[in-house]
Coordinates of C-alpha atoms and ligand atoms in Angstrom, one line a residue:
X1 CA 0.6 -39.8 33.5
X2 CA -0.2 -37.3 30.8
X3 CA -3.2 -37.8 28.5
X4 CA -0.8 -38.7 25.7
X5 CA 1.0 -41.3 27.8
X6 CA -2.3 -42.8 28.9
X7 CA -3.2 -43.4 25.3
X8 CA 0.0 -45.3 24.5
X9 CA -0.4 -49.1 24.1
X10 CA 2.1 -51.9 23.5
X11 CA 1.5 -51.8 19.7
X12 CA 3.1 -48.4 19.7
X13 CA 6.4 -49.5 21.2
X14 CA 6.8 -53.3 20.5
X15 CA 9.3 -54.7 18.1
X16 CA 7.7 -56.5 15.1
X17 CA 11.0 -57.7 14.1
X18 CA 11.1 -61.0 16.1
X19 CA 12.6 -64.4 15.7
X20 CA 10.4 -67.5 16.4
X21 CA 11.8 -71.0 17.0
X22 CA 10.3 -74.3 17.7
X23 CA 10.8 -76.4 20.8
X24 CA 12.8 -79.2 19.1
X25 CA 15.4 -77.0 17.4
X26 CA 19.0 -77.3 18.5
X27 CA 20.3 -74.6 20.9
X28 CA 23.7 -74.1 19.2
X29 CA 22.3 -72.6 16.0
X30 CA 19.8 -70.4 17.9
X31 CA 22.5 -69.1 20.3
X32 CA 24.6 -68.1 17.3
X33 CA 21.7 -66.3 15.7
X34 CA 20.8 -64.4 18.8
X35 CA 24.4 -63.3 19.3
X36 CA 24.7 -62.2 15.7
X37 CA 21.5 -60.2 15.7
X38 CA 22.1 -58.9 19.2
X39 CA 18.6 -59.8 20.4
X40 CA 17.8 -60.7 24.0
X41 CA 15.1 -63.3 23.5
X42 CA 13.3 -65.4 20.9
X43 CA 9.7 -66.6 21.1
X44 CA 9.0 -70.3 21.0
X45 CA 6.0 -71.3 19.0
X46 CA 4.0 -74.5 18.5
X47 CA 2.6 -76.0 15.3
X48 CA -0.3 -73.6 15.1
X49 CA 2.0 -70.6 15.8
X50 CA 0.8 -70.4 19.4
X51 CA 3.3 -69.1 21.9
X52 CA 4.6 -72.0 24.1
X53 CA 7.7 -70.4 25.6
X54 CA 10.3 -67.8 25.6
X55 CA 14.0 -68.3 25.3
X56 CA 16.2 -65.5 26.7
X57 CA 20.0 -64.9 26.7
X58 CA 19.8 -65.6 30.4
X59 CA 18.2 -69.0 29.8
X60 CA 21.1 -69.8 27.4
X61 CA 23.8 -68.5 29.8
X62 CA 22.6 -70.0 33.1
X63 CA 20.4 -73.0 32.3
X64 CA 22.8 -74.5 29.8
X65 CA 25.7 -74.2 32.2
X66 CA 23.6 -75.6 35.1
X67 CA 22.6 -78.6 32.9
X68 CA 26.3 -79.5 32.5
X69 CA 25.6 -80.4 28.9
X70 CA 26.9 -79.0 25.7
X71 CA 24.5 -76.7 23.7
X72 CA 25.1 -79.1 20.8
X73 CA 23.2 -81.8 22.7
X74 CA 20.3 -79.6 23.9
X75 CA 17.1 -78.5 22.3
X76 CA 15.1 -75.3 23.0
X77 CA 12.6 -77.2 25.2
X78 CA 15.3 -78.0 27.7
X79 CA 16.1 -74.4 28.7
X80 CA 13.2 -72.2 27.6
X81 CA 10.7 -70.6 30.0
X82 CA 7.4 -72.3 29.2
X83 CA 4.0 -70.6 29.2
X84 CA 5.3 -67.1 29.3
X85 CA 3.1 -64.1 30.2
X86 CA 1.8 -62.6 26.9
X87 CA 0.2 -59.2 26.6
X88 CA -2.1 -57.8 24.1
X89 CA -1.2 -55.1 21.5
X90 CA -3.8 -53.0 23.3
X91 CA -2.4 -53.3 26.8
X92 CA -1.6 -49.8 28.0
X93 CA 1.9 -48.7 28.8
X94 CA 0.8 -48.0 32.4
X95 CA -0.5 -51.5 32.9
X96 CA 2.5 -53.1 31.3
X97 CA 4.8 -50.9 33.5
X98 CA 3.0 -52.2 36.6
X99 CA 3.5 -55.8 35.5
X100 CA 7.2 -55.4 34.8
X101 CA 7.8 -53.5 38.0
X102 CA 7.7 -56.8 39.9
X103 CA 10.8 -57.7 37.8
X104 CA 9.4 -61.1 36.8
X105 CA 9.1 -60.5 33.0
X106 CA 12.0 -59.2 31.0
X107 CA 10.7 -60.0 27.5
X108 CA 7.0 -60.3 26.8
X109 CA 5.5 -61.7 23.6
X110 CA 2.7 -59.4 22.3
X111 CA -0.4 -61.1 20.8
X112 CA -3.3 -59.9 18.8
X113 CA -6.3 -62.2 18.9
X114 CA -4.1 -65.0 20.2
X115 CA -1.6 -64.5 17.3
X116 CA 2.0 -63.5 18.0
X117 CA 2.7 -60.1 16.4
X118 CA 5.7 -58.7 18.3
X119 CA 7.9 -58.7 21.4
X120 CA 8.5 -56.0 24.0
X121 CA 11.1 -55.8 26.7
X122 CA 10.7 -54.4 30.2
X123 CA 13.3 -51.9 29.2
X124 CA 11.2 -50.6 26.3
X125 CA 8.2 -50.3 28.6
X126 CA 10.2 -48.4 31.3
X127 CA 11.6 -46.1 28.7
X128 CA 8.2 -45.2 27.2
X129 CA 6.8 -44.7 30.7
X130 CA 9.6 -42.6 32.0
X131 CA 10.0 -40.5 28.9
X132 CA 6.4 -39.5 29.2
X133 CA 6.9 -38.7 32.9
X134 CA 9.9 -36.6 32.1
X135 CA 7.9 -34.7 29.5
X136 CA 5.2 -34.1 32.1
X137 CA 7.9 -32.8 34.6
X138 CA 9.3 -30.5 32.0
X139 CA 5.9 -29.1 31.3
X140 CA 5.3 -28.6 35.0
X141 CA 8.6 -26.7 35.4
X142 CA 7.8 -24.5 32.5
X143 CA 4.3 -23.8 33.7
X144 CA 5.6 -22.9 37.2
X145 CA 8.3 -20.7 35.7
X146 CA 5.9 -18.8 33.5
X147 CA 3.3 -18.5 36.3
X148 CA 5.7 -17.1 38.9
X149 CA 7.2 -14.7 36.4
X150 CA 3.9 -13.3 35.2
X151 CA 2.5 -13.0 38.7
X152 CA 5.3 -11.3 40.5
X153 CA 5.0 -7.8 39.0
X154 CA 1.2 -7.5 39.4
X155 CA 1.5 -9.0 42.9
X156 CA 4.0 -6.3 44.0
X157 CA 1.8 -3.6 42.5
X158 CA -1.4 -4.9 44.2
X159 CA 0.4 -5.1 47.5
X160 CA 1.8 -1.6 47.1
X161 CA -1.6 -0.1 46.5
X162 CA -3.1 -2.1 49.3
X163 CA -0.4 -0.8 51.7
X164 CA -1.3 2.7 50.6
X165 CA -5.0 2.1 51.0
X166 CA -4.6 0.7 54.5
X167 CA -2.5 3.6 55.6
X168 CA -5.4 5.9 54.7
X169 CA -3.6 7.6 51.9
X170 CA -6.9 8.1 50.1
X171 CA -9.1 8.7 53.1
X172 CA -10.1 6.8 56.2
X173 CA -12.2 3.6 56.1
X174 CA -15.2 2.7 58.2
X175 CA -14.9 -0.4 60.5
X176 CA -16.5 -2.7 57.9
X177 CA -14.1 -1.6 55.2
X178 CA -11.1 -1.9 57.6
X179 CA -12.1 -5.5 58.4
X180 CA -12.5 -6.4 54.7
X181 CA -9.1 -4.8 53.9
X182 CA -7.5 -6.8 56.8
X183 CA -8.8 -10.0 55.2
X184 CA -7.4 -9.0 51.8
X185 CA -4.0 -8.2 53.4
X186 CA -3.9 -11.5 55.2
X187 CA -4.5 -13.3 52.0
X188 CA -2.1 -11.3 50.0
X189 CA 0.6 -12.4 52.4
X190 CA -0.3 -16.0 51.6
X191 CA 0.0 -15.2 47.9
X192 CA 3.5 -13.9 48.6
X193 CA 4.5 -17.1 50.3
X194 CA 3.1 -19.2 47.4
X195 CA 4.9 -17.0 44.8
X196 CA 8.2 -17.2 46.7
X197 CA 7.9 -21.0 46.7
X198 CA 7.3 -21.0 43.0
X199 CA 10.2 -18.7 42.4
X200 CA 12.5 -20.9 44.4
X201 CA 11.5 -23.7 42.2
X202 CA 12.1 -21.6 39.1
X203 CA 15.6 -20.7 40.3
X204 CA 16.5 -24.3 40.9
X205 CA 15.1 -25.6 37.6
X206 CA 17.5 -25.4 34.7
X207 CA 15.0 -24.7 32.0
X208 CA 14.6 -21.4 30.4
X209 CA 11.5 -20.9 28.5
X210 CA 12.3 -19.6 25.1
X211 CA 9.1 -18.8 23.2
X212 CA 7.6 -15.4 22.6
X213 CA 10.9 -13.8 21.5
X214 CA 10.3 -10.6 19.7
X215 CA 12.2 -7.5 18.8
X216 CA 11.7 -5.2 21.8
X217 CA 12.5 -1.6 22.4
X218 CA 14.3 -1.2 25.7
X219 CA 13.0 2.4 26.0
X220 CA 9.4 1.0 25.9
X221 CA 10.2 -1.6 28.5
X222 CA 11.5 1.0 30.8
X223 CA 8.7 3.4 30.3
X224 CA 6.0 0.7 30.9
X225 CA 7.8 -0.4 34.1
X226 CA 8.0 3.2 35.3
X227 CA 4.3 3.7 34.7
X228 CA 3.6 0.6 36.9
X229 CA 5.5 2.2 39.9
X230 CA 4.7 5.9 39.4
X231 CA 2.4 5.9 42.4
X232 CA 5.1 4.4 44.6
X233 CA 7.5 7.1 43.5
X234 CA 4.8 9.7 44.2
X235 CA 4.2 8.3 47.7
X236 CA 7.9 8.3 48.5
X237 CA 8.3 11.8 46.9
X238 CA 11.2 10.5 44.9
X239 CA 12.4 12.0 41.7
X240 CA 12.9 9.8 38.7
X241 CA 14.9 10.9 35.7
X242 CA 14.9 9.0 32.4
X243 CA 17.8 9.3 30.0
X244 CA 17.2 7.0 27.1
X245 CA 19.2 7.3 23.9
X246 CA 17.0 7.9 20.9
X247 CA 18.4 5.4 18.5
X248 CA 18.7 2.2 20.4
X249 CA 18.2 -0.8 18.1
X250 CA 15.6 -3.4 19.4
X251 CA 16.8 -6.5 21.3
X252 CA 15.3 -9.9 20.6
X253 CA 13.9 -11.0 24.0
X254 CA 10.9 -12.1 25.9
X255 CA 9.5 -8.7 26.8
X256 CA 8.1 -9.6 30.2
X257 CA 11.4 -11.1 31.3
X258 CA 13.3 -7.9 30.7
X259 CA 10.5 -5.9 32.3
X260 CA 10.9 -8.0 35.3
X261 CA 14.7 -7.3 35.4
X262 CA 14.0 -3.5 35.3
X263 CA 11.2 -3.8 37.8
X264 CA 13.2 -5.8 40.3
X265 CA 16.1 -3.3 40.3
X266 CA 13.8 -0.3 40.2
X267 CA 11.7 -1.4 43.1
X268 CA 14.8 -1.9 45.2
X269 CA 16.0 1.6 44.3
X270 CA 12.7 2.9 45.6
X271 CA 12.9 0.8 48.7
X272 CA 16.5 1.6 49.6
X273 CA 16.4 5.3 48.9
X274 CA 15.1 7.8 51.5
X275 CA 11.9 9.8 50.8
X276 CA 12.6 12.6 48.4
X277 CA 15.7 10.8 47.0
X278 CA 16.7 10.6 43.3
X279 CA 16.6 7.7 40.9
X280 CA 18.0 7.8 37.3
X281 CA 17.5 5.2 34.6
X282 CA 19.8 5.4 31.6
X283 CA 19.7 3.3 28.5
X284 CA 22.3 3.4 25.7
X285 CA 23.6 1.4 22.8
X286 CA 27.0 -0.1 23.3
X287 CA 29.4 -2.3 21.5
X288 CA 28.5 -5.3 23.5
X289 CA 24.7 -4.7 23.4
X290 CA 22.1 -2.5 24.9
X291 CA 23.1 -1.2 28.3
X292 CA 20.7 -0.1 31.1
X293 CA 21.8 1.7 34.2
X294 CA 19.6 2.2 37.2
X295 CA 21.1 4.4 39.9
X296 CA 19.8 5.8 43.2
X297 CA 21.3 8.1 45.8
X298 CA 20.0 5.9 48.7
X299 CA 21.7 4.0 51.5
X300 CA 24.1 2.1 49.3
X301 CA 25.6 -1.3 49.8
X302 CA 28.7 -2.1 51.9
X303 CA 31.7 -3.2 49.6
X304 CA 32.1 -6.6 51.2
X305 CA 28.4 -7.4 50.4
X306 CA 28.5 -6.5 46.7
X307 CA 29.6 -9.9 45.5
X308 CA 26.8 -11.8 47.3
X309 CA 24.0 -9.5 46.4
X310 CA 22.9 -11.5 43.3
X311 CA 22.7 -14.8 45.3
X312 CA 19.2 -16.2 46.2
X313 CA 17.8 -15.2 49.6
X314 CA 20.6 -12.7 50.2
X315 CA 19.6 -9.5 52.0
X316 CA 22.3 -7.0 53.1
X317 CA 20.4 -5.7 56.1
X318 CA 19.3 -8.3 58.6
X319 CA 15.6 -9.2 58.1
X320 CA 14.7 -7.5 61.4
X321 CA 15.8 -4.1 60.1
X322 CA 13.4 -4.4 57.1
X323 CA 10.1 -2.6 57.4
X324 CA 7.1 -4.7 56.6
X325 CA 5.6 -2.7 53.7
X326 CA 6.2 -3.3 50.1
X327 CA 7.7 0.0 49.1
X328 CA 8.5 1.6 52.4
X329 CA 12.0 2.8 53.0
X330 CA 14.2 -0.3 53.6
X331 CA 11.3 -2.7 53.1
X332 CA 12.5 -6.1 51.8
X333 CA 11.3 -9.1 50.0
X334 CA 12.7 -12.6 50.1
X335 CA 16.1 -11.7 48.7
X336 CA 15.1 -13.2 45.4
X337 CA 14.6 -10.2 43.2
X338 CA 18.2 -9.7 42.1
X339 CA 18.8 -13.5 41.8
X340 CA 15.9 -13.7 39.4
X341 CA 17.2 -10.6 37.5
X342 CA 20.6 -12.2 37.1
X343 CA 19.2 -15.5 36.0
X344 CA 17.2 -13.7 33.2
X345 CA 20.1 -11.5 32.1
X346 CA 22.5 -14.5 32.1
X347 CA 20.1 -16.5 30.0
X348 CA 20.5 -13.9 27.3
X349 CA 24.2 -14.1 27.5
X350 CA 24.2 -10.6 29.1
X351 CA 25.9 -9.2 32.1
X352 CA 24.6 -7.7 35.3
X353 CA 26.7 -5.9 37.9
X354 CA 26.5 -3.3 40.7
X355 CA 28.7 -0.5 41.9
X356 CA 28.0 1.3 45.1
X357 CA 29.2 3.6 47.9
X358 CA 27.5 3.4 51.2
X359 CA 25.2 6.3 52.0
X360 CA 25.9 7.8 48.6
X361 CA 24.7 5.7 45.7
X362 CA 23.9 2.2 44.2
X363 CA 24.3 1.7 40.5
X364 CA 23.0 -1.4 38.8
X365 CA 24.0 -2.1 35.2
X366 CA 22.9 -4.7 32.8
X367 CA 23.6 -5.4 29.2
X368 CA 21.6 -7.5 26.7
X369 CA 23.4 -8.6 23.6
X370 CA 21.7 -7.7 20.4
X371 CA 20.0 -10.6 18.6
X372 CA 22.1 -13.3 20.3
X373 CA 20.0 -16.4 20.9
X374 CA 19.6 -17.1 24.6
X375 CA 21.4 -19.9 26.4
X376 CA 19.3 -22.9 27.5
Ligands
ADP1 P1 14.6 -8.4 48.0 O1 13.6 -9.1 47.2 O2 14.6 -8.9 49.4 O3 14.7 -6.9 47.9 P2 16.9 -8.5 46.3 O4 17.5 -9.7 45.7 O5 16.0 -7.7 45.3 O6 16.0 -9.0 47.5 O7 17.9 -7.6 46.9 C1 18.8 -8.2 47.9 C2 19.3 -7.2 48.8 O8 20.2 -6.3 48.2 C3 18.2 -6.3 49.4 O9 17.6 -6.9 50.5 C4 19.0 -5.1 49.8 O10 19.6 -5.3 51.1 C5 20.1 -5.0 48.8 N1 19.8 -4.0 47.8 C6 19.3 -4.2 46.5 N2 19.1 -3.1 45.8 C7 19.6 -2.1 46.6 C8 19.7 -0.7 46.4 N3 19.3 -0.1 45.3 N4 20.3 0.0 47.5 C9 20.7 -0.6 48.6 N5 20.6 -1.9 48.8 C10 20.0 -2.7 47.8

């Protein structure tokens, strides 16, 4: 239970609008009153206003029939449930929930210092309890979505640099350094597993977190992303060309989300293009929004696989043909990168697509509508 839910007590949810009756009142009039006001129970009180019983719709329906008598001839005392369980105004929702779970109490008088002040139903208690739980679940989903989003890019960059270090790109290590690096590598693999688990959760959850929207320059997003991967490009001796139109109006987005779209497509372009290959990123203003095209002259994608490429866990080559590195030629992830990219673009009401010819090129295009509020 959240802190807020734990603080809720019956006084917060009970109904103060209750009807009290005495034991010697005739049933017919009371049944009429309950039906007219659509209430499920009345509290029976004694001379000193103490609670002596509770009379529910069920008592009226079943006990009256079972008695074989007419309601005209019966008093409250004949069918009420005597000595009902009463709870205090300060009873917590959690405690009340536990009590009602057994299914024994459907309507519970609420007392303050022995004085009747309200009534609460098991339904009210359940609703308060579950509402809080749903709220907590929502917060959990949001937290996981944000965490996995924010961690994926730095993770990939860290892993890329570690790969380069362990290959001796910047000099050989002594035995101690090698052993330390092996430990780091082992643990970064664990981080990848955790991240993938979180991302799977994010993809299955429907929520899209909508805060932090701001006018963002797509050119800036592209340039920042390129700076993050420039060492990888250098290592693979690939050429990157940027062709960004000068006057592109800003789009209203969560910057890191769009950065992740560019990053996921760009890192694939690096992975699936031979050493020394070419990658081009273009951005232009179009009628339907801002359009980004990321193109490479790498291995390409077979036409029959193009439709499935944005599905979760889809990899064109079988996993065995992937190399183990992060940015090596044909190295692969979990088959989630493009699924995440599509989810983000879709959430802005944009479009993402791919065109390709095997062994010639892959061209990923996405558009983001200008200032259109994202879908939920
Ligand atoms: P992963 O995280 O495993 O790379 P993605 O969803 O990013 O998964 O990509 C799915 C698959 O699409 C990749 O495994 C690869 O087979 C193929 N793919 C993606 N981008 C390209 C590209 N630029 N060139 C060739 N194949 C690509």
